[in-house]
């Protein structure tokens, strides 16, 4: 999304539209296919199905947060080339949103009811990070993507071995997040202070703990 040539009212409307699409609808994805497409679904016990669905719900909310962070940051980023280099990453987060939602539905579960709250919070954090300056907001993206990568590794280790559909989605997302971190670093992202990193991982623990159930 580009914010050039838009007045403040346009920007608010564009961001509201994006927020509603992310949380309640279907935001625009890229041309890439769902990595789980064509993979046969497997027999899971009721307990496994519920657990995987809840993990995918966490991943879906994580993508809602990622989208909100990118949008908030785009609103306040100073350099147009920073906005542009982040655009493709933001679009790929929509693919992730879509893939996670599809998997949740296949597993017969629902998205988190807390998504509007997490979107609003992440958008605000993204906007503040953008205001702090491009190198900090890009550093924030680098750190977010790295923490998401770790967390995807944990889920990959946790899901049943035979659930190839979920595995395919998580593997592709992980590869993307690693690439997003590299893009943000190459665009000028700087390392964040330890306490900020710690606060971020604490927030993510609150998110994963609550979304697993709600
Ligand atoms: Fe993502
Ligand atoms: Fe990402």
CSV table of C-alpha atoms and ligand atoms in Angstrom, one decimal:
chain,number,residue,atom,x,y,z
A,1,UNK,CA,0.0,0.0,0.0
A,2,UNK,CA,1.3,3.4,-0.8
A,3,UNK,CA,0.4,6.5,1.2
A,4,UNK,CA,1.8,9.1,-1.2
A,5,UNK,CA,-0.7,11.7,-2.5
A,6,UNK,CA,-3.3,10.7,0.2
A,7,UNK,CA,-4.6,13.3,2.6
A,8,UNK,CA,-5.0,12.3,6.3
A,9,UNK,CA,-8.7,11.4,6.0
A,10,UNK,CA,-7.9,9.1,3.0
A,11,UNK,CA,-5.2,7.5,5.1
A,12,UNK,CA,-7.5,6.8,8.0
A,13,UNK,CA,-10.1,5.3,5.7
A,14,UNK,CA,-7.5,3.2,3.9
A,15,UNK,CA,-6.3,1.9,7.2
A,16,UNK,CA,-9.8,1.2,8.5
A,17,UNK,CA,-10.6,-0.7,5.3
A,18,UNK,CA,-7.4,-2.7,5.8
A,19,UNK,CA,-8.2,-3.4,9.4
A,20,UNK,CA,-11.7,-4.7,8.7
A,21,UNK,CA,-10.5,-6.9,5.8
A,22,UNK,CA,-7.7,-8.3,8.0
A,23,UNK,CA,-9.9,-9.1,11.0
A,24,UNK,CA,-13.2,-9.9,9.4
A,25,UNK,CA,-12.7,-10.5,5.7
A,26,UNK,CA,-10.2,-11.5,3.0
A,27,UNK,CA,-7.3,-9.1,2.4
A,28,UNK,CA,-5.6,-9.2,-0.9
A,29,UNK,CA,-3.1,-12.0,-1.2
A,30,UNK,CA,-0.2,-12.6,-3.7
A,31,UNK,CA,-0.2,-14.9,-6.7
A,32,UNK,CA,1.3,-17.8,-4.6
A,33,UNK,CA,-0.7,-21.0,-4.1
A,34,UNK,CA,-1.4,-22.4,-0.7
A,35,UNK,CA,1.5,-24.8,0.1
A,36,UNK,CA,-1.0,-27.3,1.6
A,37,UNK,CA,-2.9,-27.6,-1.7
A,38,UNK,CA,-2.8,-31.0,-3.2
A,39,UNK,CA,-1.5,-32.7,0.0
A,40,UNK,CA,-3.9,-35.3,1.3
A,41,UNK,CA,-5.4,-34.7,4.8
A,42,UNK,CA,-4.6,-37.2,7.4
A,43,UNK,CA,-6.4,-39.0,10.2
A,44,UNK,CA,-6.0,-37.1,13.5
A,45,UNK,CA,-7.4,-38.0,16.9
A,46,UNK,CA,-9.9,-35.6,18.4
A,47,UNK,CA,-7.3,-34.4,20.9
A,48,UNK,CA,-4.7,-33.8,18.1
A,49,UNK,CA,-7.2,-32.1,15.8
A,50,UNK,CA,-8.2,-29.7,18.6
A,51,UNK,CA,-4.6,-29.0,19.6
A,52,UNK,CA,-3.4,-28.3,16.0
A,53,UNK,CA,-6.4,-26.1,15.3
A,54,UNK,CA,-5.6,-24.0,18.4
A,55,UNK,CA,-1.9,-23.7,17.3
A,56,UNK,CA,-3.1,-22.6,13.9
A,57,UNK,CA,-5.4,-20.1,15.6
A,58,UNK,CA,-2.4,-18.7,17.4
A,59,UNK,CA,-0.5,-18.5,14.1
A,60,UNK,CA,-3.5,-16.8,12.4
A,61,UNK,CA,-3.6,-14.1,15.2
A,62,UNK,CA,0.2,-13.7,14.8
A,63,UNK,CA,-0.4,-12.9,11.2
A,64,UNK,CA,-3.2,-10.4,12.1
A,65,UNK,CA,-0.6,-8.8,14.4
A,66,UNK,CA,2.0,-8.8,11.6
A,67,UNK,CA,-0.4,-7.2,9.2
A,68,UNK,CA,-1.3,-4.5,11.7
A,69,UNK,CA,2.4,-3.9,12.5
A,70,UNK,CA,3.2,-3.4,8.8
A,71,UNK,CA,0.2,-1.1,8.3
A,72,UNK,CA,1.0,1.0,11.3
A,73,UNK,CA,4.5,1.3,10.2
A,74,UNK,CA,3.6,2.2,6.7
A,75,UNK,CA,1.5,5.0,8.1
A,76,UNK,CA,4.4,6.7,9.9
A,77,UNK,CA,7.5,5.5,7.8
A,78,UNK,CA,9.5,8.5,6.7
A,79,UNK,CA,11.2,7.2,3.6
A,80,UNK,CA,9.0,6.1,0.6
A,81,UNK,CA,11.6,3.4,-0.3
A,82,UNK,CA,11.2,1.9,3.2
A,83,UNK,CA,7.5,1.7,2.6
A,84,UNK,CA,8.0,0.1,-0.8
A,85,UNK,CA,10.4,-2.5,0.4
A,86,UNK,CA,8.0,-3.5,3.1
A,87,UNK,CA,5.0,-3.8,0.8
A,88,UNK,CA,5.7,-7.2,-0.6
A,89,UNK,CA,6.4,-8.6,2.9
A,90,UNK,CA,3.1,-7.1,4.1
A,91,UNK,CA,1.3,-8.8,1.2
A,92,UNK,CA,2.9,-12.1,1.9
A,93,UNK,CA,1.6,-11.8,5.5
A,94,UNK,CA,-1.9,-11.8,3.9
A,95,UNK,CA,-1.0,-15.2,2.2
A,96,UNK,CA,-0.1,-16.5,5.7
A,97,UNK,CA,-3.4,-15.2,7.1
A,98,UNK,CA,-5.3,-16.9,4.3
A,99,UNK,CA,-3.4,-20.2,4.6
A,100,UNK,CA,-3.9,-20.3,8.4
A,101,UNK,CA,-7.6,-19.5,8.1
A,102,UNK,CA,-8.0,-22.3,5.6
A,103,UNK,CA,-6.3,-24.8,7.8
A,104,UNK,CA,-8.3,-23.7,10.8
A,105,UNK,CA,-11.5,-24.3,8.8
A,106,UNK,CA,-10.3,-27.7,7.6
A,107,UNK,CA,-9.7,-28.7,11.2
A,108,UNK,CA,-13.2,-27.6,12.0
A,109,UNK,CA,-12.3,-24.7,14.4
A,110,UNK,CA,-12.6,-21.0,14.5
A,111,UNK,CA,-10.4,-17.9,14.5
A,112,UNK,CA,-9.7,-16.0,17.7
A,113,UNK,CA,-12.3,-13.7,19.1
A,114,UNK,CA,-9.5,-11.5,20.4
A,115,UNK,CA,-8.3,-10.5,16.9
A,116,UNK,CA,-9.7,-7.0,16.9
A,117,UNK,CA,-7.9,-6.2,20.1
A,118,UNK,CA,-4.6,-7.7,18.9
A,119,UNK,CA,-4.9,-5.8,15.6
A,120,UNK,CA,-5.5,-2.5,17.4
A,121,UNK,CA,-2.6,-3.0,19.8
A,122,UNK,CA,-0.1,-4.1,17.0
A,123,UNK,CA,-1.2,-1.2,14.8
A,124,UNK,CA,-0.4,1.2,17.5
A,125,UNK,CA,3.0,-0.4,18.3
A,126,UNK,CA,3.8,-0.4,14.5
A,127,UNK,CA,2.9,3.3,14.3
A,128,UNK,CA,5.0,4.2,17.3
A,129,UNK,CA,7.9,2.2,15.9
A,130,UNK,CA,7.5,4.1,12.7
A,131,UNK,CA,7.6,7.4,14.5
A,132,UNK,CA,10.8,6.4,16.4
A,133,UNK,CA,12.5,6.4,13.0
A,134,UNK,CA,12.9,4.1,10.1
A,135,UNK,CA,16.0,2.3,11.4
A,136,UNK,CA,14.1,1.4,14.6
A,137,UNK,CA,10.9,0.4,13.0
A,138,UNK,CA,12.8,-1.8,10.6
A,139,UNK,CA,14.8,-3.2,13.5
A,140,UNK,CA,11.4,-3.9,15.1
A,141,UNK,CA,10.4,-5.9,12.0
A,142,UNK,CA,13.6,-7.9,12.1
A,143,UNK,CA,13.1,-8.8,15.7
A,144,UNK,CA,9.4,-9.6,15.2
A,145,UNK,CA,10.1,-11.9,12.3
A,146,UNK,CA,12.9,-13.7,14.2
A,147,UNK,CA,10.7,-14.3,17.2
A,148,UNK,CA,7.9,-15.6,14.9
A,149,UNK,CA,10.5,-17.9,13.2
A,150,UNK,CA,11.4,-19.4,16.7
A,151,UNK,CA,7.8,-19.8,17.5
A,152,UNK,CA,7.1,-21.6,14.2
A,153,UNK,CA,9.9,-23.9,15.0
A,154,UNK,CA,8.2,-24.8,18.3
A,155,UNK,CA,5.0,-25.5,16.5
A,156,UNK,CA,6.7,-27.6,13.8
A,157,UNK,CA,8.2,-29.7,16.6
A,158,UNK,CA,4.8,-30.0,18.3
A,159,UNK,CA,2.4,-31.0,15.5
A,160,UNK,CA,1.8,-34.7,14.8
A,161,UNK,CA,4.3,-36.2,12.4
A,162,UNK,CA,1.7,-37.2,9.9
A,163,UNK,CA,0.0,-33.8,9.6
A,164,UNK,CA,1.7,-32.9,6.4
A,165,UNK,CA,-0.8,-30.2,5.4
A,166,UNK,CA,-0.2,-28.1,8.5
A,167,UNK,CA,3.6,-28.8,8.2
A,168,UNK,CA,3.7,-27.5,4.6
A,169,UNK,CA,2.0,-24.2,5.6
A,170,UNK,CA,4.3,-23.7,8.7
A,171,UNK,CA,7.4,-24.5,6.7
A,172,UNK,CA,6.6,-22.0,3.9
A,173,UNK,CA,5.6,-19.4,6.5
A,174,UNK,CA,8.9,-19.9,8.3
A,175,UNK,CA,10.9,-19.5,5.1
A,176,UNK,CA,9.0,-16.2,4.3
A,177,UNK,CA,9.5,-14.8,7.8
A,178,UNK,CA,13.2,-15.4,7.6
A,179,UNK,CA,13.2,-13.6,4.3
A,180,UNK,CA,11.2,-10.7,5.7
A,181,UNK,CA,13.7,-10.3,8.5
A,182,UNK,CA,16.5,-10.2,5.9
A,183,UNK,CA,14.6,-7.6,3.8
A,184,UNK,CA,14.1,-5.4,6.8
A,185,UNK,CA,17.7,-5.7,7.9
A,186,UNK,CA,18.9,-4.9,4.4
A,187,UNK,CA,16.6,-1.8,4.3
A,188,UNK,CA,18.5,-0.5,7.4
A,189,UNK,CA,17.0,-2.2,10.4
A,190,UNK,CA,19.1,-1.8,13.5
A,191,UNK,CA,19.3,-4.2,16.5
A,192,UNK,CA,16.8,-3.3,19.3
A,193,UNK,CA,17.8,-2.8,22.9
A,194,UNK,CA,17.5,-6.0,25.1
A,195,UNK,CA,14.6,-4.7,27.3
A,196,UNK,CA,12.5,-4.0,24.1
A,197,UNK,CA,13.2,-7.5,22.8
A,198,UNK,CA,12.2,-8.9,26.2
A,199,UNK,CA,9.0,-6.8,26.3
A,200,UNK,CA,8.2,-8.1,22.8
A,201,UNK,CA,8.6,-11.8,23.8
A,202,UNK,CA,6.5,-11.2,26.9
A,203,UNK,CA,3.7,-9.7,24.8
A,204,UNK,CA,3.9,-12.6,22.4
A,205,UNK,CA,3.5,-15.0,25.4
A,206,UNK,CA,0.4,-13.2,26.5
A,207,UNK,CA,-1.0,-13.4,23.0
A,208,UNK,CA,-0.3,-17.1,22.5
A,209,UNK,CA,-1.6,-18.0,26.0
A,210,UNK,CA,-4.9,-16.2,25.5
A,211,UNK,CA,-5.6,-17.1,21.9
A,212,UNK,CA,-5.1,-20.8,22.5
A,213,UNK,CA,-8.3,-20.7,24.5
A,214,UNK,CA,-10.3,-17.6,23.2
B,1,LIG,FE1,3.7,-14.1,8.5
B,2,LIG,FE1,6.7,-12.0,8.1
